[in-house]
Amino acid sequence: METKGNSSSSSSTIYNKKLMNINNEDRISGLHEPLIHHILSFMDMKEVLQTSLLSKRWTHLWQSIRTLKFHEHSWTNRCDRWNGRNPKLKKNKLTKFKYFVDTVLFLRDGSDIDKFDLFDLFAEYVDSRLIDRWVTYARKRRVQVLRLGGVSILSLETLYFSS
């Protein structure tokens, strides 16, 4: 009788270990890079960079992503947006946002860009030279779609820019 109980218990333990191994398996890191890039293309760049902490393989994946989305909402919480009348708070957020965008663009691998989005740009604090610099960067990376402020203003497939 004890043998039966032990075999049942041991097969149950083996089943549980197999189940744990299946549940702990990292299936996302096993995906091909183009598929991971496609998944990341739906995320804001702040979130994309947070994924680089998932595993060693993910550390540099963000550097070649072809859709760059920089959204103000990832730098503020709801209270900030509802009580957004504080100029010091806005200026501080903008400084962090500008630094983040500049750093991402500087550390990218130079691959082409399909979409470049800059949303909710704290309009009263944005320096047009800064926007020009970011747009120039996107243009040099053969950007196909450029969106500023959440409104698609340019589709660059049909426009010619002189160097």
PDB file of C-alpha atoms in Angstrom:
ATOM      1  CA  MET A   1       0.000   0.000   0.000  1.00  0.00           C
ATOM      2  CA  GLU A   2       2.780   2.425   0.826  1.00  0.00           C
ATOM      3  CA  THR A   3       4.356   1.851  -2.569  1.00  0.00           C
ATOM      4  CA  LYS A   4       1.149   2.908  -4.264  1.00  0.00           C
ATOM      5  CA  GLY A   5       0.977   6.068  -2.212  1.00  0.00           C
ATOM      6  CA  ASN A   6       4.618   6.822  -2.913  1.00  0.00           C
ATOM      7  CA  SER A   7       4.282   6.257  -6.660  1.00  0.00           C
ATOM      8  CA  SER A   8       1.204   8.441  -6.777  1.00  0.00           C
ATOM      9  CA  SER A   9       2.950  11.092  -4.749  1.00  0.00           C
ATOM     10  CA  SER A  10       6.113  10.829  -6.823  1.00  0.00           C
ATOM     11  CA  SER A  11       4.247  11.056 -10.156  1.00  0.00           C
ATOM     12  CA  SER A  12       2.356  14.057  -8.807  1.00  0.00           C
ATOM     13  CA  THR A  13       5.655  15.684  -7.826  1.00  0.00           C
ATOM     14  CA  ILE A  14       7.115  15.016 -11.284  1.00  0.00           C
ATOM     15  CA  TYR A  15       4.006  16.487 -12.922  1.00  0.00           C
ATOM     16  CA  ASN A  16       4.220  19.602 -10.732  1.00  0.00           C
ATOM     17  CA  LYS A  17       7.926  20.052 -11.574  1.00  0.00           C
ATOM     18  CA  LYS A  18       7.185  19.744 -15.301  1.00  0.00           C
ATOM     19  CA  LEU A  19       4.346  22.238 -14.934  1.00  0.00           C
ATOM     20  CA  MET A  20       6.648  24.653 -13.105  1.00  0.00           C
ATOM     21  CA  ASN A  21       9.283  24.329 -15.842  1.00  0.00           C
ATOM     22  CA  ILE A  22       6.687  25.088 -18.505  1.00  0.00           C
ATOM     23  CA  ASN A  23       5.422  28.122 -16.587  1.00  0.00           C
ATOM     24  CA  ASN A  24       8.935  29.470 -15.929  1.00  0.00           C
ATOM     25  CA  GLU A  25      10.063  29.120 -19.538  1.00  0.00           C
ATOM     26  CA  ASP A  26      10.911  32.412 -21.236  1.00  0.00           C
ATOM     27  CA  ARG A  27       9.116  32.070 -24.546  1.00  0.00           C
ATOM     28  CA  ILE A  28       9.264  35.734 -25.541  1.00  0.00           C
ATOM     29  CA  SER A  29      13.064  35.834 -25.639  1.00  0.00           C
ATOM     30  CA  GLY A  30      12.934  32.884 -28.021  1.00  0.00           C
ATOM     31  CA  LEU A  31      11.021  34.919 -30.602  1.00  0.00           C
ATOM     32  CA  HIS A  32      12.794  36.204 -33.689  1.00  0.00           C
ATOM     33  CA  GLU A  33      14.053  39.779 -33.507  1.00  0.00           C
ATOM     34  CA  PRO A  34      11.681  41.206 -36.184  1.00  0.00           C
ATOM     35  CA  LEU A  35       8.692  39.886 -34.217  1.00  0.00           C
ATOM     36  CA  ILE A  36       9.997  41.378 -30.967  1.00  0.00           C
ATOM     37  CA  HIS A  37      10.536  44.698 -32.764  1.00  0.00           C
ATOM     38  CA  HIS A  38       6.957  44.546 -34.029  1.00  0.00           C
ATOM     39  CA  ILE A  39       5.676  44.006 -30.484  1.00  0.00           C
ATOM     40  CA  LEU A  40       7.843  46.848 -29.163  1.00  0.00           C
ATOM     41  CA  SER A  41       6.574  49.176 -31.907  1.00  0.00           C
ATOM     42  CA  PHE A  42       3.265  49.496 -30.037  1.00  0.00           C
ATOM     43  CA  MET A  43       4.983  50.789 -26.892  1.00  0.00           C
ATOM     44  CA  ASP A  44       6.273  54.165 -25.771  1.00  0.00           C
ATOM     45  CA  MET A  45      10.092  54.398 -25.781  1.00  0.00           C
ATOM     46  CA  LYS A  46      10.196  54.644 -21.993  1.00  0.00           C
ATOM     47  CA  GLU A  47       8.396  51.282 -21.790  1.00  0.00           C
ATOM     48  CA  VAL A  48      10.584  49.855 -24.561  1.00  0.00           C
ATOM     49  CA  LEU A  49      13.700  50.721 -22.581  1.00  0.00           C
ATOM     50  CA  GLN A  50      12.236  49.129 -19.468  1.00  0.00           C
ATOM     51  CA  THR A  51      12.036  45.830 -21.377  1.00  0.00           C
ATOM     52  CA  SER A  52      15.818  45.893 -21.779  1.00  0.00           C
ATOM     53  CA  LEU A  53      15.988  44.732 -18.173  1.00  0.00           C
ATOM     54  CA  LEU A  54      14.169  41.479 -18.963  1.00  0.00           C
ATOM     55  CA  SER A  55      17.197  39.517 -20.119  1.00  0.00           C
ATOM     56  CA  LYS A  56      20.664  39.901 -21.611  1.00  0.00           C
ATOM     57  CA  ARG A  57      19.245  39.316 -25.084  1.00  0.00           C
ATOM     58  CA  TRP A  58      16.866  42.261 -24.644  1.00  0.00           C
ATOM     59  CA  THR A  59      19.563  44.677 -23.431  1.00  0.00           C
ATOM     60  CA  HIS A  60      20.277  46.139 -26.870  1.00  0.00           C
ATOM     61  CA  LEU A  61      17.115  45.264 -28.835  1.00  0.00           C
ATOM     62  CA  TRP A  62      15.689  48.746 -28.322  1.00  0.00           C
ATOM     63  CA  GLN A  63      18.609  50.329 -30.183  1.00  0.00           C
ATOM     64  CA  SER A  64      17.373  49.102 -33.552  1.00  0.00           C
ATOM     65  CA  ILE A  65      13.622  49.562 -33.130  1.00  0.00           C
ATOM     66  CA  ARG A  66      12.131  51.344 -36.159  1.00  0.00           C
ATOM     67  CA  THR A  67       9.123  52.941 -34.434  1.00  0.00           C
ATOM     68  CA  LEU A  68      10.021  55.635 -31.927  1.00  0.00           C
ATOM     69  CA  LYS A  69       7.200  56.941 -29.739  1.00  0.00           C
ATOM     70  CA  PHE A  70       7.892  59.610 -27.177  1.00  0.00           C
ATOM     71  CA  HIS A  71       4.757  60.439 -25.175  1.00  0.00           C
ATOM     72  CA  GLU A  72       4.465  63.023 -22.442  1.00  0.00           C
ATOM     73  CA  HIS A  73       2.036  60.775 -20.574  1.00  0.00           C
ATOM     74  CA  SER A  74       4.854  58.377 -19.756  1.00  0.00           C
ATOM     75  CA  TRP A  75       6.553  61.219 -17.842  1.00  0.00           C
ATOM     76  CA  THR A  76       3.579  62.383 -15.828  1.00  0.00           C
ATOM     77  CA  ASN A  77       0.863  60.756 -13.813  1.00  0.00           C
ATOM     78  CA  ARG A  78      -2.829  61.614 -13.995  1.00  0.00           C
ATOM     79  CA  CYS A  79      -2.621  64.157 -11.177  1.00  0.00           C
ATOM     80  CA  ASP A  80       0.163  65.996 -13.015  1.00  0.00           C
ATOM     81  CA  ARG A  81      -1.992  66.216 -16.129  1.00  0.00           C
ATOM     82  CA  TRP A  82      -5.109  67.337 -14.262  1.00  0.00           C
ATOM     83  CA  ASN A  83      -3.171  69.817 -12.134  1.00  0.00           C
ATOM     84  CA  GLY A  84      -0.802  70.756 -14.920  1.00  0.00           C
ATOM     85  CA  ARG A  85      -0.812  74.451 -14.099  1.00  0.00           C
ATOM     86  CA  ASN A  86       2.425  74.265 -12.095  1.00  0.00           C
ATOM     87  CA  PRO A  87       5.104  75.806 -14.380  1.00  0.00           C
ATOM     88  CA  LYS A  88       8.038  74.462 -12.340  1.00  0.00           C
ATOM     89  CA  LEU A  89       6.676  70.936 -12.510  1.00  0.00           C
ATOM     90  CA  LYS A  90       6.133  71.206 -16.260  1.00  0.00           C
ATOM     91  CA  LYS A  91       9.612  72.595 -16.826  1.00  0.00           C
ATOM     92  CA  ASN A  92      11.163  69.820 -14.745  1.00  0.00           C
ATOM     93  CA  LYS A  93       9.226  67.160 -16.677  1.00  0.00           C
ATOM     94  CA  LEU A  94      10.241  68.748 -19.965  1.00  0.00           C
ATOM     95  CA  THR A  95      13.908  68.750 -18.968  1.00  0.00           C
ATOM     96  CA  LYS A  96      13.720  65.028 -18.185  1.00  0.00           C
ATOM     97  CA  PHE A  97      11.779  64.362 -21.377  1.00  0.00           C
ATOM     98  CA  LYS A  98      14.298  66.279 -23.553  1.00  0.00           C
ATOM     99  CA  TYR A  99      17.215  64.464 -21.944  1.00  0.00           C
ATOM    100  CA  PHE A 100      15.516  61.118 -22.493  1.00  0.00           C
ATOM    101  CA  VAL A 101      14.758  61.770 -26.187  1.00  0.00           C
ATOM    102  CA  ASP A 102      18.289  63.058 -26.816  1.00  0.00           C
ATOM    103  CA  THR A 103      19.837  60.049 -25.067  1.00  0.00           C
ATOM    104  CA  VAL A 104      17.717  57.521 -26.967  1.00  0.00           C
ATOM    105  CA  LEU A 105      18.538  59.139 -30.303  1.00  0.00           C
ATOM    106  CA  PHE A 106      22.244  59.313 -29.440  1.00  0.00           C
ATOM    107  CA  LEU A 107      22.449  55.647 -28.381  1.00  0.00           C
ATOM    108  CA  ARG A 108      20.450  54.165 -31.268  1.00  0.00           C
ATOM    109  CA  ASP A 109      22.322  52.043 -33.793  1.00  0.00           C
ATOM    110  CA  GLY A 110      21.577  54.318 -36.743  1.00  0.00           C
ATOM    111  CA  SER A 111      18.988  52.069 -38.381  1.00  0.00           C
ATOM    112  CA  ASP A 112      16.213  53.669 -40.438  1.00  0.00           C
ATOM    113  CA  ILE A 113      13.012  54.869 -38.775  1.00  0.00           C
ATOM    114  CA  ASP A 114       9.533  53.947 -39.980  1.00  0.00           C
ATOM    115  CA  LYS A 115       7.561  56.105 -37.503  1.00  0.00           C
ATOM    116  CA  PHE A 116       8.665  58.930 -35.256  1.00  0.00           C
ATOM    117  CA  ASP A 117       6.054  60.214 -32.782  1.00  0.00           C
ATOM    118  CA  LEU A 118       6.403  63.113 -30.352  1.00  0.00           C
ATOM    119  CA  PHE A 119       3.182  63.557 -28.364  1.00  0.00           C
ATOM    120  CA  ASP A 120       2.019  66.237 -25.930  1.00  0.00           C
ATOM    121  CA  LEU A 121       5.128  68.345 -26.123  1.00  0.00           C
ATOM    122  CA  PHE A 122       4.438  70.856 -23.328  1.00  0.00           C
ATOM    123  CA  ALA A 123       3.823  73.428 -26.075  1.00  0.00           C
ATOM    124  CA  GLU A 124       4.603  76.517 -24.012  1.00  0.00           C
ATOM    125  CA  TYR A 125       8.051  75.158 -23.065  1.00  0.00           C
ATOM    126  CA  VAL A 126       9.213  73.559 -26.303  1.00  0.00           C
ATOM    127  CA  ASP A 127      12.169  75.089 -28.080  1.00  0.00           C
ATOM    128  CA  SER A 128      11.712  74.931 -31.854  1.00  0.00           C
ATOM    129  CA  ARG A 129      15.465  74.308 -32.287  1.00  0.00           C
ATOM    130  CA  LEU A 130      15.083  71.164 -30.216  1.00  0.00           C
ATOM    131  CA  ILE A 131      12.202  69.934 -32.378  1.00  0.00           C
ATOM    132  CA  ASP A 132      14.231  70.804 -35.487  1.00  0.00           C
ATOM    133  CA  ARG A 133      17.125  68.718 -34.175  1.00  0.00           C
ATOM    134  CA  TRP A 134      14.888  65.709 -33.552  1.00  0.00           C
ATOM    135  CA  VAL A 135      13.155  66.055 -36.937  1.00  0.00           C
ATOM    136  CA  THR A 136      16.554  66.356 -38.653  1.00  0.00           C
ATOM    137  CA  TYR A 137      17.668  63.180 -36.903  1.00  0.00           C
ATOM    138  CA  ALA A 138      14.516  61.380 -38.075  1.00  0.00           C
ATOM    139  CA  ARG A 139      14.969  62.700 -41.612  1.00  0.00           C
ATOM    140  CA  LYS A 140      18.557  61.418 -41.733  1.00  0.00           C
ATOM    141  CA  ARG A 141      17.209  57.999 -40.728  1.00  0.00           C
ATOM    142  CA  ARG A 142      14.752  58.096 -43.661  1.00  0.00           C
ATOM    143  CA  VAL A 143      11.662  58.432 -41.481  1.00  0.00           C
ATOM    144  CA  GLN A 144       8.453  57.438 -43.282  1.00  0.00           C
ATOM    145  CA  VAL A 145       5.863  58.916 -40.889  1.00  0.00           C
ATOM    146  CA  LEU A 146       6.475  61.867 -38.590  1.00  0.00           C
ATOM    147  CA  ARG A 147       3.857  62.835 -36.002  1.00  0.00           C
ATOM    148  CA  LEU A 148       4.203  65.820 -33.705  1.00  0.00           C
ATOM    149  CA  GLY A 149       1.729  66.599 -30.956  1.00  0.00           C
ATOM    150  CA  GLY A 150      -0.318  63.517 -31.740  1.00  0.00           C
ATOM    151  CA  VAL A 151      -1.442  64.723 -35.161  1.00  0.00           C
ATOM    152  CA  SER A 152       0.115  63.227 -38.253  1.00  0.00           C
ATOM    153  CA  ILE A 153       1.486  66.259 -40.030  1.00  0.00           C
ATOM    154  CA  LEU A 154       3.815  64.683 -42.526  1.00  0.00           C
ATOM    155  CA  SER A 155       4.088  61.522 -44.508  1.00  0.00           C
ATOM    156  CA  LEU A 156       7.609  61.721 -45.802  1.00  0.00           C
ATOM    157  CA  GLU A 157       7.323  59.062 -48.492  1.00  0.00           C
ATOM    158  CA  THR A 158       6.399  61.685 -51.081  1.00  0.00           C
ATOM    159  CA  LEU A 159       8.483  64.594 -49.823  1.00  0.00           C
ATOM    160  CA  TYR A 160      12.042  65.323 -50.858  1.00  0.00           C
ATOM    161  CA  PHE A 161      14.464  66.875 -48.408  1.00  0.00           C
ATOM    162  CA  SER A 162      17.730  68.392 -49.502  1.00  0.00           C
ATOM    163  CA  SER A 163      20.706  67.366 -47.411  1.00  0.00           C
TER     164      SER A 163
END
